[in-house]
Amino acid sequence: MFDKNKVKLGIAPIAWTNDDMPDLGKENTYEQCISEMALAGFTGCEVGNKYPRNDMAFLKKSLALRNMQICNAWFSAFLTTKPYEEVEKEFIEHITFLKEMGAKVVGISEQGHSIQGTDKSIFDDKYIMNDEEWDLLCTGVNKLGKVAKDMGITLTFHHHMGTVVQTAAEIDRLMENTDPELFNLLFDSGHLAYCGEDYMYILKKYINRIKHVHLKDIRPEVIEKVKAEHLSFLQGVRLGTFTVPGDGAIDFKPIFDVLDENGYEGYVLVEAEQDPAIANPFEYALKARKYINEVSGL
């Protein structure tokens, strides 16, 4: 059974307001989002496009009123396409904000050559890195990991559909060529299931280097449509590729069992981007909360 002082439950604002497609959830306000998160029983969140980052006093107060805590915020790295110094400067600004907000981890994704935000086919057009690009990525994330560690933040890497680190083999290569003291993994069940990988293999193999967890479920029938019609990642999201735990095809109990048995500490965070006009985010947050409690006791 999880120690609730060490394992906490969060949810991402992307179900309310979508960063990649701002028209999804444009009617939802920041305060509605965090109020519904809290009402559904969550205590942690990530950062959405309507969060008032330029007014940290208000941001802190509004979260504290609802017993909410920022636990992570996505960082787009371009280590394979930009000079390292540029990426590091943006990264320091990002984690300075996170540290000020009390977060302990940062989730980064390599967006050099990414097709996740394009109209390219998610299954047909993924970029494959060469050895030189792999060296740039592995060297760069190690350096960013050192910067983060020196500032008291743990770096985690978000493998993601459409990016250069998507498959189990790519995760393996990245993990094998990075420093365990500086570089960790953000485990995302949904992205591994989406591309047909064994998410339990990755979870078990790297459990000691997994420092943040995204709980994302999938709808296989939508993925089959995306594959058959050569659709993009964002087209799939609009159609409902992803959903919350308990509403899709993934059994999360084995995932929670492995986390529990290995003494995982940190946030497990529901992240399931859908069209909020079709999948009411508060309703789905409640559904996820109920299911997670049933299978994990959290």
PDB file of C-alpha atoms in Angstrom:
ATOM      1  CA  MET A   1       0.000   0.000   0.000  1.00  0.00           C
ATOM      2  CA  PHE A   2       1.360   3.405  -0.967  1.00  0.00           C
ATOM      3  CA  ASP A   3       2.529   5.808   1.721  1.00  0.00           C
ATOM      4  CA  LYS A   4       0.382   8.851   0.902  1.00  0.00           C
ATOM      5  CA  ASN A   5       3.053  11.126   2.344  1.00  0.00           C
ATOM      6  CA  LYS A   6       5.480   9.884  -0.309  1.00  0.00           C
ATOM      7  CA  VAL A   7       3.236   9.203  -3.302  1.00  0.00           C
ATOM      8  CA  LYS A   8       0.871  11.978  -4.348  1.00  0.00           C
ATOM      9  CA  LEU A   9      -1.802  12.280  -6.968  1.00  0.00           C
ATOM     10  CA  GLY A  10      -1.867  15.016  -9.581  1.00  0.00           C
ATOM     11  CA  ILE A  11      -3.589  15.891 -12.821  1.00  0.00           C
ATOM     12  CA  ALA A  12      -2.601  17.903 -15.888  1.00  0.00           C
ATOM     13  CA  PRO A  13      -4.516  20.992 -17.051  1.00  0.00           C
ATOM     14  CA  ILE A  14      -4.284  19.796 -20.667  1.00  0.00           C
ATOM     15  CA  ALA A  15      -7.722  18.185 -20.294  1.00  0.00           C
ATOM     16  CA  TRP A  16      -9.180  21.652 -19.651  1.00  0.00           C
ATOM     17  CA  THR A  17      -7.008  23.805 -21.930  1.00  0.00           C
ATOM     18  CA  ASN A  18      -4.849  22.281 -24.640  1.00  0.00           C
ATOM     19  CA  ASP A  19      -1.412  23.835 -25.160  1.00  0.00           C
ATOM     20  CA  ASP A  20      -0.936  22.454 -28.689  1.00  0.00           C
ATOM     21  CA  MET A  21      -4.462  23.299 -29.884  1.00  0.00           C
ATOM     22  CA  PRO A  22      -5.628  26.380 -27.933  1.00  0.00           C
ATOM     23  CA  ASP A  23      -9.099  26.191 -29.444  1.00  0.00           C
ATOM     24  CA  LEU A  24      -9.689  23.081 -27.345  1.00  0.00           C
ATOM     25  CA  GLY A  25     -10.916  24.427 -24.010  1.00  0.00           C
ATOM     26  CA  LYS A  26     -10.651  28.096 -24.934  1.00  0.00           C
ATOM     27  CA  GLU A  27     -13.842  28.629 -22.913  1.00  0.00           C
ATOM     28  CA  ASN A  28     -12.307  27.172 -19.714  1.00  0.00           C
ATOM     29  CA  THR A  29     -10.625  29.562 -17.283  1.00  0.00           C
ATOM     30  CA  TYR A  30      -7.542  28.946 -15.168  1.00  0.00           C
ATOM     31  CA  GLU A  31      -9.475  29.203 -11.910  1.00  0.00           C
ATOM     32  CA  GLN A  32     -12.196  26.847 -13.123  1.00  0.00           C
ATOM     33  CA  CYS A  33      -9.483  24.366 -14.059  1.00  0.00           C
ATOM     34  CA  ILE A  34      -7.690  24.308 -10.700  1.00  0.00           C
ATOM     35  CA  SER A  35     -10.970  24.441  -8.763  1.00  0.00           C
ATOM     36  CA  GLU A  36     -12.266  21.358 -10.565  1.00  0.00           C
ATOM     37  CA  MET A  37      -8.929  19.582 -10.074  1.00  0.00           C
ATOM     38  CA  ALA A  38      -9.155  20.167  -6.330  1.00  0.00           C
ATOM     39  CA  LEU A  39     -12.840  19.269  -6.170  1.00  0.00           C
ATOM     40  CA  ALA A  40     -12.091  15.974  -7.921  1.00  0.00           C
ATOM     41  CA  GLY A  41      -9.574  15.107  -5.184  1.00  0.00           C
ATOM     42  CA  PHE A  42      -6.197  15.964  -6.713  1.00  0.00           C
ATOM     43  CA  THR A  43      -3.449  17.874  -4.878  1.00  0.00           C
ATOM     44  CA  GLY A  44      -0.856  18.337  -7.632  1.00  0.00           C
ATOM     45  CA  CYS A  45      -0.862  19.713 -11.148  1.00  0.00           C
ATOM     46  CA  GLU A  46       1.327  20.657 -14.049  1.00  0.00           C
ATOM     47  CA  VAL A  47       1.216  24.014 -15.859  1.00  0.00           C
ATOM     48  CA  GLY A  48      -1.172  24.986 -18.634  1.00  0.00           C
ATOM     49  CA  ASN A  49      -1.254  27.852 -21.118  1.00  0.00           C
ATOM     50  CA  LYS A  50      -3.714  29.875 -19.021  1.00  0.00           C
ATOM     51  CA  TYR A  51      -1.706  29.692 -15.793  1.00  0.00           C
ATOM     52  CA  PRO A  52      -0.666  33.251 -14.775  1.00  0.00           C
ATOM     53  CA  ARG A  53       3.084  32.555 -14.757  1.00  0.00           C
ATOM     54  CA  ASN A  54       3.887  36.270 -14.892  1.00  0.00           C
ATOM     55  CA  ASP A  55       2.096  36.843 -11.570  1.00  0.00           C
ATOM     56  CA  MET A  56       3.624  34.288  -9.232  1.00  0.00           C
ATOM     57  CA  ALA A  57       2.065  35.803  -6.112  1.00  0.00           C
ATOM     58  CA  PHE A  58      -1.413  35.292  -7.548  1.00  0.00           C
ATOM     59  CA  LEU A  59      -0.485  31.875  -8.900  1.00  0.00           C
ATOM     60  CA  LYS A  60       0.786  30.706  -5.514  1.00  0.00           C
ATOM     61  CA  LYS A  61      -2.203  32.123  -3.639  1.00  0.00           C
ATOM     62  CA  SER A  62      -4.811  30.665  -5.982  1.00  0.00           C
ATOM     63  CA  LEU A  63      -3.203  27.213  -5.810  1.00  0.00           C
ATOM     64  CA  ALA A  64      -2.753  27.348  -2.028  1.00  0.00           C
ATOM     65  CA  LEU A  65      -6.420  28.256  -1.534  1.00  0.00           C
ATOM     66  CA  ARG A  66      -7.290  24.947  -3.163  1.00  0.00           C
ATOM     67  CA  ASN A  67      -4.523  22.908  -1.490  1.00  0.00           C
ATOM     68  CA  MET A  68      -2.895  22.461  -4.895  1.00  0.00           C
ATOM     69  CA  GLN A  69       0.811  22.230  -5.777  1.00  0.00           C
ATOM     70  CA  ILE A  70       2.680  22.545  -9.061  1.00  0.00           C
ATOM     71  CA  CYS A  71       4.752  19.393  -9.405  1.00  0.00           C
ATOM     72  CA  ASN A  72       6.206  19.671 -12.915  1.00  0.00           C
ATOM     73  CA  ALA A  73       6.027  21.679 -16.124  1.00  0.00           C
ATOM     74  CA  TRP A  74       6.877  20.536 -19.652  1.00  0.00           C
ATOM     75  CA  PHE A  75      10.106  21.898 -21.158  1.00  0.00           C
ATOM     76  CA  SER A  76      10.750  21.705 -24.901  1.00  0.00           C
ATOM     77  CA  ALA A  77      14.438  21.048 -25.550  1.00  0.00           C
ATOM     78  CA  PHE A  78      16.008  21.439 -28.989  1.00  0.00           C
ATOM     79  CA  LEU A  79      19.368  19.869 -28.263  1.00  0.00           C
ATOM     80  CA  THR A  80      19.620  18.302 -31.723  1.00  0.00           C
ATOM     81  CA  THR A  81      18.758  21.479 -33.640  1.00  0.00           C
ATOM     82  CA  LYS A  82      19.874  24.480 -31.549  1.00  0.00           C
ATOM     83  CA  PRO A  83      23.158  25.479 -29.879  1.00  0.00           C
ATOM     84  CA  TYR A  84      23.349  23.969 -26.394  1.00  0.00           C
ATOM     85  CA  GLU A  85      23.873  27.393 -24.791  1.00  0.00           C
ATOM     86  CA  GLU A  86      20.496  28.632 -26.056  1.00  0.00           C
ATOM     87  CA  VAL A  87      18.691  25.599 -24.669  1.00  0.00           C
ATOM     88  CA  GLU A  88      20.444  25.866 -21.309  1.00  0.00           C
ATOM     89  CA  LYS A  89      19.504  29.535 -20.916  1.00  0.00           C
ATOM     90  CA  GLU A  90      15.803  28.770 -21.521  1.00  0.00           C
ATOM     91  CA  PHE A  91      16.040  25.715 -19.263  1.00  0.00           C
ATOM     92  CA  ILE A  92      17.457  27.721 -16.346  1.00  0.00           C
ATOM     93  CA  GLU A  93      14.598  30.227 -16.637  1.00  0.00           C
ATOM     94  CA  HIS A  94      12.125  27.358 -16.660  1.00  0.00           C
ATOM     95  CA  ILE A  95      13.457  25.522 -13.627  1.00  0.00           C
ATOM     96  CA  THR A  96      13.918  28.777 -11.730  1.00  0.00           C
ATOM     97  CA  PHE A  97      10.147  29.216 -12.044  1.00  0.00           C
ATOM     98  CA  LEU A  98       9.520  25.597 -11.017  1.00  0.00           C
ATOM     99  CA  LYS A  99      11.760  25.871  -7.965  1.00  0.00           C
ATOM    100  CA  GLU A 100      10.005  29.072  -6.908  1.00  0.00           C
ATOM    101  CA  MET A 101       6.698  27.207  -7.153  1.00  0.00           C
ATOM    102  CA  GLY A 102       7.981  24.351  -4.992  1.00  0.00           C
ATOM    103  CA  ALA A 103       8.266  21.676  -7.677  1.00  0.00           C
ATOM    104  CA  LYS A 104      10.891  18.949  -7.300  1.00  0.00           C
ATOM    105  CA  VAL A 105      11.067  17.636 -10.887  1.00  0.00           C
ATOM    106  CA  VAL A 106      11.081  18.918 -14.445  1.00  0.00           C
ATOM    107  CA  GLY A 107       9.886  16.926 -17.439  1.00  0.00           C
ATOM    108  CA  ILE A 108      11.740  17.648 -20.663  1.00  0.00           C
ATOM    109  CA  SER A 109      11.060  16.451 -24.203  1.00  0.00           C
ATOM    110  CA  GLU A 110      13.392  16.685 -27.177  1.00  0.00           C
ATOM    111  CA  GLN A 111      11.491  18.661 -29.795  1.00  0.00           C
ATOM    112  CA  GLY A 112      14.226  18.835 -32.402  1.00  0.00           C
ATOM    113  CA  HIS A 113      12.797  17.026 -35.476  1.00  0.00           C
ATOM    114  CA  SER A 114       9.523  16.373 -33.619  1.00  0.00           C
ATOM    115  CA  ILE A 115       6.389  15.874 -35.730  1.00  0.00           C
ATOM    116  CA  GLN A 116       3.942  15.870 -32.814  1.00  0.00           C
ATOM    117  CA  GLY A 117       2.696  19.381 -33.586  1.00  0.00           C
ATOM    118  CA  THR A 118       2.671  19.013 -37.372  1.00  0.00           C
ATOM    119  CA  ASP A 119       0.196  17.563 -39.866  1.00  0.00           C
ATOM    120  CA  LYS A 120       2.534  14.657 -40.683  1.00  0.00           C
ATOM    121  CA  SER A 121       1.394  11.056 -40.202  1.00  0.00           C
ATOM    122  CA  ILE A 122       2.315  10.004 -36.671  1.00  0.00           C
ATOM    123  CA  PHE A 123       2.973   6.420 -37.762  1.00  0.00           C
ATOM    124  CA  ASP A 124       4.639   7.069 -41.113  1.00  0.00           C
ATOM    125  CA  ASP A 125       6.796  10.167 -40.760  1.00  0.00           C
ATOM    126  CA  LYS A 126       8.676   9.901 -37.478  1.00  0.00           C
ATOM    127  CA  TYR A 127      12.266  11.178 -37.626  1.00  0.00           C
ATOM    128  CA  ILE A 128      15.098   8.722 -36.912  1.00  0.00           C
ATOM    129  CA  MET A 129      18.270  10.242 -35.458  1.00  0.00           C
ATOM    130  CA  ASN A 130      21.771   9.505 -36.713  1.00  0.00           C
ATOM    131  CA  ASP A 131      24.712   8.786 -34.402  1.00  0.00           C
ATOM    132  CA  GLU A 132      25.819  12.431 -34.315  1.00  0.00           C
ATOM    133  CA  GLU A 133      22.350  13.538 -33.233  1.00  0.00           C
ATOM    134  CA  TRP A 134      22.239  10.848 -30.571  1.00  0.00           C
ATOM    135  CA  ASP A 135      25.533  12.165 -29.199  1.00  0.00           C
ATOM    136  CA  LEU A 136      24.154  15.715 -29.141  1.00  0.00           C
ATOM    137  CA  LEU A 137      21.054  14.574 -27.284  1.00  0.00           C
ATOM    138  CA  CYS A 138      22.773  12.364 -24.706  1.00  0.00           C
ATOM    139  CA  THR A 139      25.541  14.880 -23.997  1.00  0.00           C
ATOM    140  CA  GLY A 140      23.022  17.717 -23.804  1.00  0.00           C
ATOM    141  CA  VAL A 141      20.596  16.060 -21.417  1.00  0.00           C
ATOM    142  CA  ASN A 142      23.455  15.060 -19.128  1.00  0.00           C
ATOM    143  CA  LYS A 143      24.537  18.710 -18.996  1.00  0.00           C
ATOM    144  CA  LEU A 144      20.962  19.878 -18.336  1.00  0.00           C
ATOM    145  CA  GLY A 145      20.654  17.206 -15.659  1.00  0.00           C
ATOM    146  CA  LYS A 146      23.701  18.619 -13.893  1.00  0.00           C
ATOM    147  CA  VAL A 147      22.282  22.157 -14.115  1.00  0.00           C
ATOM    148  CA  ALA A 148      18.976  20.946 -12.666  1.00  0.00           C
ATOM    149  CA  LYS A 149      20.608  18.918  -9.902  1.00  0.00           C
ATOM    150  CA  ASP A 150      22.739  21.894  -8.844  1.00  0.00           C
ATOM    151  CA  MET A 151      19.510  23.893  -8.525  1.00  0.00           C
ATOM    152  CA  GLY A 152      17.731  21.200  -6.519  1.00  0.00           C
ATOM    153  CA  ILE A 153      15.515  19.922  -9.349  1.00  0.00           C
ATOM    154  CA  THR A 154      15.415  16.353 -10.705  1.00  0.00           C
ATOM    155  CA  LEU A 155      15.434  16.113 -14.496  1.00  0.00           C
ATOM    156  CA  THR A 156      13.076  13.551 -16.040  1.00  0.00           C
ATOM    157  CA  PHE A 157      12.751  12.827 -19.750  1.00  0.00           C
ATOM    158  CA  HIS A 158       9.332  12.480 -21.362  1.00  0.00           C
ATOM    159  CA  HIS A 159       9.338   9.898 -24.178  1.00  0.00           C
ATOM    160  CA  HIS A 160       6.555  11.011 -26.516  1.00  0.00           C
ATOM    161  CA  MET A 161       4.790  10.056 -29.736  1.00  0.00           C
ATOM    162  CA  GLY A 162       6.177  11.902 -32.734  1.00  0.00           C
ATOM    163  CA  THR A 163       9.490  12.787 -31.120  1.00  0.00           C
ATOM    164  CA  VAL A 164      12.946  11.304 -31.592  1.00  0.00           C
ATOM    165  CA  VAL A 165      12.563   9.261 -28.393  1.00  0.00           C
ATOM    166  CA  GLN A 166       9.343   7.310 -28.778  1.00  0.00           C
ATOM    167  CA  THR A 167      10.088   3.574 -28.916  1.00  0.00           C
ATOM    168  CA  ALA A 168      11.450   1.182 -26.304  1.00  0.00           C
ATOM    169  CA  ALA A 169      14.689   0.845 -28.303  1.00  0.00           C
ATOM    170  CA  GLU A 170      15.121   4.627 -28.346  1.00  0.00           C
ATOM    171  CA  ILE A 171      14.434   4.846 -24.604  1.00  0.00           C
ATOM    172  CA  ASP A 172      16.995   2.074 -24.046  1.00  0.00           C
ATOM    173  CA  ARG A 173      19.655   3.872 -26.062  1.00  0.00           C
ATOM    174  CA  LEU A 174      19.014   7.138 -24.224  1.00  0.00           C
ATOM    175  CA  MET A 175      19.111   5.529 -20.788  1.00  0.00           C
ATOM    176  CA  GLU A 176      22.237   3.511 -21.575  1.00  0.00           C
ATOM    177  CA  ASN A 177      24.136   6.619 -22.660  1.00  0.00           C
ATOM    178  CA  THR A 178      23.207   8.987 -19.828  1.00  0.00           C
ATOM    179  CA  ASP A 179      24.335   9.367 -16.228  1.00  0.00           C
ATOM    180  CA  PRO A 180      21.917   7.808 -13.689  1.00  0.00           C
ATOM    181  CA  GLU A 181      22.969  10.475 -11.200  1.00  0.00           C
ATOM    182  CA  LEU A 182      21.814  13.251 -13.526  1.00  0.00           C
ATOM    183  CA  PHE A 183      19.214  11.826 -15.872  1.00  0.00           C
ATOM    184  CA  ASN A 184      15.914  10.098 -15.108  1.00  0.00           C
ATOM    185  CA  LEU A 185      12.765   8.998 -16.902  1.00  0.00           C
ATOM    186  CA  LEU A 186       9.220  10.295 -16.925  1.00  0.00           C
ATOM    187  CA  PHE A 187       7.178   7.126 -17.480  1.00  0.00           C
ATOM    188  CA  ASP A 188       4.081   7.550 -19.641  1.00  0.00           C
ATOM    189  CA  SER A 189       1.945   4.446 -20.122  1.00  0.00           C
ATOM    190  CA  GLY A 190      -0.186   5.949 -22.872  1.00  0.00           C
ATOM    191  CA  HIS A 191       2.604   6.962 -25.229  1.00  0.00           C
ATOM    192  CA  LEU A 192       4.225   3.534 -25.033  1.00  0.00           C
ATOM    193  CA  ALA A 193       0.911   1.746 -25.559  1.00  0.00           C
ATOM    194  CA  TYR A 194       0.108   4.071 -28.478  1.00  0.00           C
ATOM    195  CA  CYS A 195       3.157   2.979 -30.471  1.00  0.00           C
ATOM    196  CA  GLY A 196       2.669  -0.685 -29.576  1.00  0.00           C
ATOM    197  CA  GLU A 197       5.482  -1.015 -27.039  1.00  0.00           C
ATOM    198  CA  ASP A 198       5.466  -3.060 -23.837  1.00  0.00           C
ATOM    199  CA  TYR A 199       5.066  -0.328 -21.224  1.00  0.00           C
ATOM    200  CA  MET A 200       5.530  -2.828 -18.376  1.00  0.00           C
ATOM    201  CA  TYR A 201       8.976  -3.742 -19.761  1.00  0.00           C
ATOM    202  CA  ILE A 202      10.086  -0.108 -19.629  1.00  0.00           C
ATOM    203  CA  LEU A 203       8.542   0.399 -16.187  1.00  0.00           C
ATOM    204  CA  LYS A 204      10.257  -2.636 -14.671  1.00  0.00           C
ATOM    205  CA  LYS A 205      13.604  -2.086 -16.390  1.00  0.00           C
ATOM    206  CA  TYR A 206      13.976   1.544 -15.326  1.00  0.00           C
ATOM    207  CA  ILE A 207      11.928   1.679 -12.140  1.00  0.00           C
ATOM    208  CA  ASN A 208      14.889   2.978 -10.145  1.00  0.00           C
ATOM    209  CA  ARG A 209      15.327   5.878 -12.575  1.00  0.00           C
ATOM    210  CA  ILE A 210      11.636   6.763 -12.930  1.00  0.00           C
ATOM    211  CA  LYS A 211      11.006   9.961 -10.965  1.00  0.00           C
ATOM    212  CA  HIS A 212       7.690  11.148 -12.434  1.00  0.00           C
ATOM    213  CA  VAL A 213       4.718   9.204 -13.817  1.00  0.00           C
ATOM    214  CA  HIS A 214       2.007  10.157 -16.306  1.00  0.00           C
ATOM    215  CA  LEU A 215      -1.124   8.038 -16.080  1.00  0.00           C
ATOM    216  CA  LYS A 216      -2.515   8.103 -19.615  1.00  0.00           C
ATOM    217  CA  ASP A 217      -4.958   5.616 -21.127  1.00  0.00           C
ATOM    218  CA  ILE A 218      -5.675   4.908 -24.807  1.00  0.00           C
ATOM    219  CA  ARG A 219      -8.596   4.023 -27.062  1.00  0.00           C
ATOM    220  CA  PRO A 220      -7.257   1.320 -29.452  1.00  0.00           C
ATOM    221  CA  GLU A 221     -10.060   1.790 -31.970  1.00  0.00           C
ATOM    222  CA  VAL A 222      -9.052   5.442 -32.430  1.00  0.00           C
ATOM    223  CA  ILE A 223      -5.388   4.483 -32.789  1.00  0.00           C
ATOM    224  CA  GLU A 224      -6.335   2.007 -35.515  1.00  0.00           C
ATOM    225  CA  LYS A 225      -8.160   4.800 -37.357  1.00  0.00           C
ATOM    226  CA  VAL A 226      -5.132   7.090 -36.991  1.00  0.00           C
ATOM    227  CA  LYS A 227      -2.910   4.349 -38.393  1.00  0.00           C
ATOM    228  CA  ALA A 228      -5.237   3.355 -41.241  1.00  0.00           C
ATOM    229  CA  GLU A 229      -5.913   6.920 -42.365  1.00  0.00           C
ATOM    230  CA  HIS A 230      -2.316   8.166 -41.866  1.00  0.00           C
ATOM    231  CA  LEU A 231      -3.441  10.877 -39.463  1.00  0.00           C
ATOM    232  CA  SER A 232      -1.287  13.230 -37.394  1.00  0.00           C
ATOM    233  CA  PHE A 233      -0.789  13.144 -33.645  1.00  0.00           C
ATOM    234  CA  LEU A 234      -3.035  16.174 -33.119  1.00  0.00           C
ATOM    235  CA  GLN A 235      -5.762  14.777 -35.356  1.00  0.00           C
ATOM    236  CA  GLY A 236      -5.697  11.679 -33.173  1.00  0.00           C
ATOM    237  CA  VAL A 237      -6.061  13.762 -30.027  1.00  0.00           C
ATOM    238  CA  ARG A 238      -9.149  15.467 -31.455  1.00  0.00           C
ATOM    239  CA  LEU A 239     -10.636  12.078 -32.276  1.00  0.00           C
ATOM    240  CA  GLY A 240     -10.007  10.782 -28.752  1.00  0.00           C
ATOM    241  CA  THR A 241      -6.793   8.763 -28.893  1.00  0.00           C
ATOM    242  CA  PHE A 242      -6.241   9.377 -25.186  1.00  0.00           C
ATOM    243  CA  THR A 243      -8.451   9.148 -22.143  1.00  0.00           C
ATOM    244  CA  VAL A 244      -8.145   8.910 -18.381  1.00  0.00           C
ATOM    245  CA  PRO A 245      -7.216   5.738 -16.475  1.00  0.00           C
ATOM    246  CA  GLY A 246     -10.191   3.445 -16.159  1.00  0.00           C
ATOM    247  CA  ASP A 247     -11.806   4.596 -19.406  1.00  0.00           C
ATOM    248  CA  GLY A 248      -9.523   2.941 -21.958  1.00  0.00           C
ATOM    249  CA  ALA A 249      -7.623  -0.267 -22.650  1.00  0.00           C
ATOM    250  CA  ILE A 250      -4.806  -0.154 -20.068  1.00  0.00           C
ATOM    251  CA  ASP A 251      -4.996  -2.058 -16.780  1.00  0.00           C
ATOM    252  CA  PHE A 252      -3.232   0.252 -14.330  1.00  0.00           C
ATOM    253  CA  LYS A 253      -3.166  -2.128 -11.372  1.00  0.00           C
ATOM    254  CA  PRO A 254       0.096  -3.845 -12.508  1.00  0.00           C
ATOM    255  CA  ILE A 255       1.644  -0.403 -12.992  1.00  0.00           C
ATOM    256  CA  PHE A 256       0.725   0.674  -9.466  1.00  0.00           C
ATOM    257  CA  ASP A 257       1.922  -2.679  -8.093  1.00  0.00           C
ATOM    258  CA  VAL A 258       5.407  -2.230  -9.604  1.00  0.00           C
ATOM    259  CA  LEU A 259       5.616   1.353  -8.338  1.00  0.00           C
ATOM    260  CA  ASP A 260       4.530   0.282  -4.858  1.00  0.00           C
ATOM    261  CA  GLU A 261       6.798  -2.769  -4.654  1.00  0.00           C
ATOM    262  CA  ASN A 262       9.827  -0.670  -5.600  1.00  0.00           C
ATOM    263  CA  GLY A 263       9.170   2.195  -3.204  1.00  0.00           C
ATOM    264  CA  TYR A 264       8.370   4.839  -5.792  1.00  0.00           C
ATOM    265  CA  GLU A 265       8.187   8.344  -4.349  1.00  0.00           C
ATOM    266  CA  GLY A 266       6.766  11.395  -6.073  1.00  0.00           C
ATOM    267  CA  TYR A 267       3.741  12.275  -8.135  1.00  0.00           C
ATOM    268  CA  VAL A 268       1.602  10.012 -10.280  1.00  0.00           C
ATOM    269  CA  LEU A 269      -0.271  12.357 -12.551  1.00  0.00           C
ATOM    270  CA  VAL A 270      -3.317  11.880 -14.762  1.00  0.00           C
ATOM    271  CA  GLU A 271      -2.558  13.358 -18.177  1.00  0.00           C
ATOM    272  CA  ALA A 272      -5.141  12.722 -20.867  1.00  0.00           C
ATOM    273  CA  GLU A 273      -5.694  15.351 -23.512  1.00  0.00           C
ATOM    274  CA  GLN A 274      -9.119  15.208 -25.132  1.00  0.00           C
ATOM    275  CA  ASP A 275     -11.571  17.696 -26.574  1.00  0.00           C
ATOM    276  CA  PRO A 276     -13.207  19.102 -23.410  1.00  0.00           C
ATOM    277  CA  ALA A 277     -16.368  19.864 -25.381  1.00  0.00           C
ATOM    278  CA  ILE A 278     -16.747  16.097 -25.888  1.00  0.00           C
ATOM    279  CA  ALA A 279     -15.091  14.753 -22.718  1.00  0.00           C
ATOM    280  CA  ASN A 280     -16.016  17.067 -19.845  1.00  0.00           C
ATOM    281  CA  PRO A 281     -12.732  17.457 -17.938  1.00  0.00           C
ATOM    282  CA  PHE A 282     -14.323  17.554 -14.476  1.00  0.00           C
ATOM    283  CA  GLU A 283     -16.387  14.443 -15.173  1.00  0.00           C
ATOM    284  CA  TYR A 284     -13.333  12.594 -16.464  1.00  0.00           C
ATOM    285  CA  ALA A 285     -11.192  13.789 -13.554  1.00  0.00           C
ATOM    286  CA  LEU A 286     -13.746  12.293 -11.155  1.00  0.00           C
ATOM    287  CA  LYS A 287     -13.801   9.074 -13.173  1.00  0.00           C
ATOM    288  CA  ALA A 288     -10.007   8.835 -13.028  1.00  0.00           C
ATOM    289  CA  ARG A 289      -9.907   9.620  -9.311  1.00  0.00           C
ATOM    290  CA  LYS A 290     -12.427   6.884  -8.498  1.00  0.00           C
ATOM    291  CA  TYR A 291     -10.631   4.279 -10.612  1.00  0.00           C
ATOM    292  CA  ILE A 292      -7.172   5.090  -9.214  1.00  0.00           C
ATOM    293  CA  ASN A 293      -8.476   4.765  -5.679  1.00  0.00           C
ATOM    294  CA  GLU A 294     -10.029   1.393  -6.500  1.00  0.00           C
ATOM    295  CA  VAL A 295      -6.858  -0.118  -7.986  1.00  0.00           C
ATOM    296  CA  SER A 296      -4.167   1.549  -5.880  1.00  0.00           C
ATOM    297  CA  GLY A 297      -5.685   2.828  -2.650  1.00  0.00           C
ATOM    298  CA  LEU A 298      -4.457   6.354  -3.384  1.00  0.00           C
TER     299      LEU A 298
END
